[in-house]
Tab-separated table of C-alpha atoms and ligand atoms in Angstrom:
chain	number	residue	atom	x	y	z
I	1	MET	CA	-27.302	65.692	-17.259
I	2	ALA	CA	-24.861	65.374	-20.289
I	3	THR	CA	-25.023	61.842	-21.815
I	4	ALA	CA	-22.089	60.519	-23.989
I	5	LEU	CA	-21.508	57.392	-25.982
I	6	CYS	CA	-18.488	56.050	-26.661
I	7	PRO	CA	-19.059	53.524	-29.782
I	8	GLY	CA	-16.816	50.613	-31.162
I	9	SER	CA	-16.575	46.590	-31.793
I	10	PHE	CA	-13.963	46.421	-29.014
I	11	ASP	CA	-12.966	43.090	-30.135
I	12	PRO	CA	-10.813	43.349	-27.576
I	13	VAL	CA	-10.795	46.298	-25.945
I	14	THR	CA	-7.099	48.319	-26.057
I	15	ASN	CA	-4.897	50.661	-23.847
I	16	GLY	CA	-6.356	53.338	-27.133
I	17	HIS	CA	-9.947	52.620	-26.341
I	18	LEU	CA	-9.609	53.002	-22.612
I	19	ASP	CA	-7.667	56.052	-23.095
I	20	ILE	CA	-10.545	57.818	-24.958
I	21	ILE	CA	-12.909	56.427	-22.550
I	22	GLU	CA	-11.161	57.928	-19.670
I	23	ARG	CA	-10.664	61.244	-20.878
I	24	THR	CA	-14.454	61.405	-22.228
I	25	ALA	CA	-15.926	60.556	-18.536
I	26	ARG	CA	-13.732	63.535	-17.272
I	27	HIS	CA	-16.107	65.914	-19.338
I	28	PHE	CA	-19.409	63.990	-19.488
I	29	ASP	CA	-21.675	63.027	-16.640
I	30	ASP	CA	-22.358	59.961	-18.078
I	31	VAL	CA	-20.546	57.855	-20.471
I	32	ILE	CA	-21.691	54.943	-22.281
I	33	VAL	CA	-19.712	52.397	-24.108
I	34	ALA	CA	-21.778	51.181	-26.763
I	35	VAL	CA	-20.625	47.764	-28.224
I	36	ILE	CA	-21.845	47.122	-32.228
I	37	ARG	CA	-23.669	43.884	-32.375
I	38	ASN	CA	-24.140	44.433	-36.281
I	39	PRO	CA	-23.857	41.804	-38.518
I	40	GLN	CA	-21.557	43.420	-41.303
I	41	LYS	CA	-18.515	43.106	-38.423
I	42	THR	CA	-18.072	39.493	-38.856
I	43	GLY	CA	-14.775	37.558	-37.861
I	44	SER	CA	-14.467	38.350	-34.204
I	45	LEU	CA	-12.674	37.034	-32.102
I	46	PHE	CA	-14.416	37.400	-28.636
I	47	THR	CA	-18.065	36.791	-28.378
I	48	LEU	CA	-19.959	39.865	-27.562
I	49	GLU	CA	-20.399	38.682	-23.809
I	50	GLU	CA	-16.582	38.085	-23.856
I	51	ARG	CA	-16.140	41.511	-24.988
I	52	GLN	CA	-18.509	43.196	-22.474
I	53	GLU	CA	-16.966	41.196	-19.594
I	54	LEU	CA	-13.091	42.501	-20.648
I	55	LEU	CA	-14.769	46.257	-21.044
I	56	HIS	CA	-16.401	45.752	-17.511
I	57	GLU	CA	-13.333	44.555	-15.965
I	58	CYS	CA	-11.282	47.674	-17.573
I	59	VAL	CA	-13.779	50.592	-16.796
I	60	LYS	CA	-14.679	49.217	-13.104
I	61	HIS	CA	-12.577	52.339	-11.718
I	62	LEU	CA	-14.744	55.024	-13.704
I	63	SER	CA	-18.232	55.445	-11.515
I	64	ASN	CA	-19.966	57.365	-14.217
I	65	VAL	CA	-19.401	54.792	-17.059
I	66	ARG	CA	-21.208	51.531	-18.017
I	67	ILE	CA	-21.572	49.163	-20.841
I	68	GLU	CA	-24.212	48.619	-23.103
I	69	PHE	CA	-24.804	46.792	-26.824
I	70	PHE	CA	-26.824	48.506	-29.746
I	71	LYS	CA	-27.832	47.190	-33.053
I	72	GLY	CA	-28.817	49.327	-35.799
I	73	LEU	CA	-28.881	53.136	-36.231
I	74	LEU	CA	-26.475	54.577	-33.270
I	75	VAL	CA	-28.568	57.811	-33.366
I	76	GLU	CA	-31.609	55.774	-32.580
I	77	PHE	CA	-29.253	54.078	-29.438
I	78	ALA	CA	-28.373	57.398	-28.473
I	79	LYS	CA	-32.233	59.296	-28.466
I	80	GLU	CA	-33.322	56.067	-26.466
I	81	HIS	CA	-30.803	56.253	-23.970
I	82	GLY	CA	-30.928	60.364	-23.927
I	83	ALA	CA	-27.283	60.949	-24.840
I	84	SER	CA	-26.699	64.039	-26.740
I	85	SER	CA	-22.881	63.394	-28.195
I	86	ILE	CA	-20.882	60.557	-29.326
I	87	VAL	CA	-17.116	60.910	-28.568
I	88	LYS	CA	-14.738	59.273	-31.099
I	89	GLY	CA	-11.206	58.767	-30.827
I	90	LEU	CA	-8.782	60.014	-33.634
I	91	ARG	CA	-5.548	58.240	-34.524
I	92	ALA	CA	-4.712	59.578	-38.163
I	93	VAL	CA	-5.508	61.219	-40.946
I	94	SER	CA	-6.562	58.194	-42.563
I	95	ASP	CA	-9.315	57.520	-39.797
I	96	PHE	CA	-10.466	61.472	-40.676
I	97	ASP	CA	-12.312	61.066	-44.051
I	98	TYR	CA	-14.960	58.314	-42.477
I	99	GLU	CA	-15.197	59.664	-39.194
I	100	LEU	CA	-16.332	63.259	-40.737
I	101	GLN	CA	-18.768	61.575	-43.156
I	102	MET	CA	-20.151	59.521	-40.097
I	103	ALA	CA	-20.337	62.361	-37.569
I	104	GLN	CA	-22.081	64.638	-40.483
I	105	MET	CA	-24.727	61.987	-41.366
I	106	ASN	CA	-25.500	61.389	-37.915
I	107	GLN	CA	-25.802	64.967	-37.478
I	108	ARG	CA	-28.040	65.186	-40.386
I	109	LEU	CA	-30.189	62.432	-38.840
I	110	SER	CA	-30.651	63.495	-35.575
I	111	GLY	CA	-29.002	66.613	-34.566
I	112	ILE	CA	-26.559	64.542	-32.147
I	113	ASP	CA	-22.786	66.202	-32.353
I	114	THR	CA	-20.087	63.917	-32.691
I	115	PHE	CA	-16.933	65.247	-30.478
I	116	PHE	CA	-13.156	63.862	-31.396
I	117	ILE	CA	-10.327	63.141	-29.481
I	118	SER	CA	-6.920	62.942	-30.399
I	119	THR	CA	-5.504	59.678	-29.166
I	120	SER	CA	-2.463	60.025	-26.889
I	121	PRO	CA	0.687	59.699	-29.536
I	122	GLN	CA	1.732	56.457	-27.863
I	123	TYR	CA	-1.625	54.367	-28.894
I	124	SER	CA	-1.409	56.179	-31.996
I	125	PHE	CA	-0.911	53.092	-33.717
I	126	LEU	CA	-3.190	50.852	-32.027
I	127	SER	CA	-5.979	49.257	-33.405
I	128	SER	CA	-8.066	45.910	-32.243
I	129	SER	CA	-6.834	43.918	-35.309
I	130	LEU	CA	-3.370	44.929	-35.197
I	131	VAL	CA	-3.314	43.803	-31.771
I	132	LYS	CA	-5.027	40.258	-32.539
I	133	GLU	CA	-2.203	39.929	-35.511
I	134	VAL	CA	0.392	40.443	-33.003
I	135	ALA	CA	-0.861	38.131	-30.339
I	136	ARG	CA	-1.660	35.484	-32.922
I	137	PHE	CA	1.829	35.157	-33.647
I	138	GLY	CA	3.099	35.307	-30.063
I	139	GLY	CA	4.061	39.146	-30.324
I	140	ASP	CA	4.093	40.620	-26.620
I	141	VAL	CA	1.034	42.773	-26.555
I	142	SER	CA	0.993	43.918	-22.884
I	143	THR	CA	1.926	47.114	-23.365
I	144	MET	CA	-1.058	47.764	-25.453
I	145	VAL	CA	-4.125	46.099	-23.830
I	146	PRO	CA	-4.731	45.989	-20.084
I	147	PRO	CA	-3.250	42.958	-18.617
I	148	VAL	CA	-6.771	40.931	-18.392
I	149	VAL	CA	-6.964	41.300	-22.450
I	150	ALA	CA	-3.297	39.963	-22.571
I	151	GLU	CA	-3.923	37.517	-20.930
I	152	ARG	CA	-7.106	36.255	-22.762
I	153	LEU	CA	-5.640	37.020	-25.813
I	154	GLN	CA	-2.949	34.780	-24.976
I	155	GLY	CA	-4.919	31.791	-23.305
I	156	ARG	CA	-7.211	32.261	-27.082
I	157	PHE	CA	-4.371	31.886	-29.150
I	158	VAL	CA	-2.531	29.086	-27.344
I	159	GLN	CA	-5.794	27.174	-27.677
I	160	GLU	CA	-5.548	27.856	-31.585
I	161	ALA	CA	-1.859	26.686	-31.545
M	201	ADP	P1	-10.340	49.513	-33.812
M	201	ADP	O1	-10.849	50.272	-35.011
M	201	ADP	O2	-9.924	49.447	-33.105
M	201	ADP	O3	-11.186	47.962	-34.470
M	201	ADP	P2	-13.376	50.009	-33.005
M	201	ADP	O4	-14.204	49.526	-33.946
M	201	ADP	O5	-13.437	49.762	-31.587
M	201	ADP	O6	-11.800	49.688	-33.164
M	201	ADP	O7	-13.350	51.781	-32.736
M	201	ADP	C1	-14.179	52.388	-31.440
M	201	ADP	C2	-13.291	53.791	-31.706
M	201	ADP	O8	-12.140	53.687	-31.074
M	201	ADP	C3	-13.243	54.247	-32.547
M	201	ADP	O9	-13.639	55.850	-32.568
M	201	ADP	C4	-12.159	54.371	-32.989
M	201	ADP	O10	-11.120	55.402	-33.603
M	201	ADP	C5	-11.323	54.573	-31.331
M	201	ADP	N1	-10.146	53.984	-31.384
M	201	ADP	C6	-9.352	53.121	-31.339
M	201	ADP	N2	-8.117	52.613	-31.346
M	201	ADP	C7	-8.142	53.731	-30.993
M	201	ADP	C8	-6.842	54.266	-30.081
M	201	ADP	N3	-5.730	53.423	-30.429
M	201	ADP	N4	-6.330	55.835	-30.106
M	201	ADP	C9	-7.894	56.561	-30.327
M	201	ADP	N5	-9.057	56.133	-30.410
M	201	ADP	C10	-8.978	54.787	-30.762
């Protein structure tokens, strides 16, 4: 059985992430969405539990996808879960340098291969951080994130205002 990991911070999950997760789920038997819990990504808007809850809601139609947290080296987590592949989305050339370096490092560390899926053009400008910035100032993000996430963002920033 081929298991793939889709790692990220998902703070919060966007339509760009979901597109990659859905497409990965078509090619692998089992997909683990691996939510990073490393401390270097500070300043998160949503707690790990909130991110997990939102992800659950958004992937519930995909029977071969599950959500897990990971800490430390992704390749160790991959080995523990029997995953032989990592799948990442590539938005633009600017993603490429870093992603290539990380893929090569992970290959060297563990033999685990990274596969890249090119973003769907309508999502190539989307990132969680930009979505949060737009939502914070009252912009409409309803075409960029699933409805449950849009609602949660709106609620969060109304509270803050
Ligand atoms: P972000 O960069 O939005 O904070 P993450 O760190 O959660 O997102 O990214 C997890 C993975 O999802 C990365 O492989 C990233 O390239 C991919 N990804 C994020 N947004 C998109 C998008 N709009 N289209 C394709 N892939 C994406």
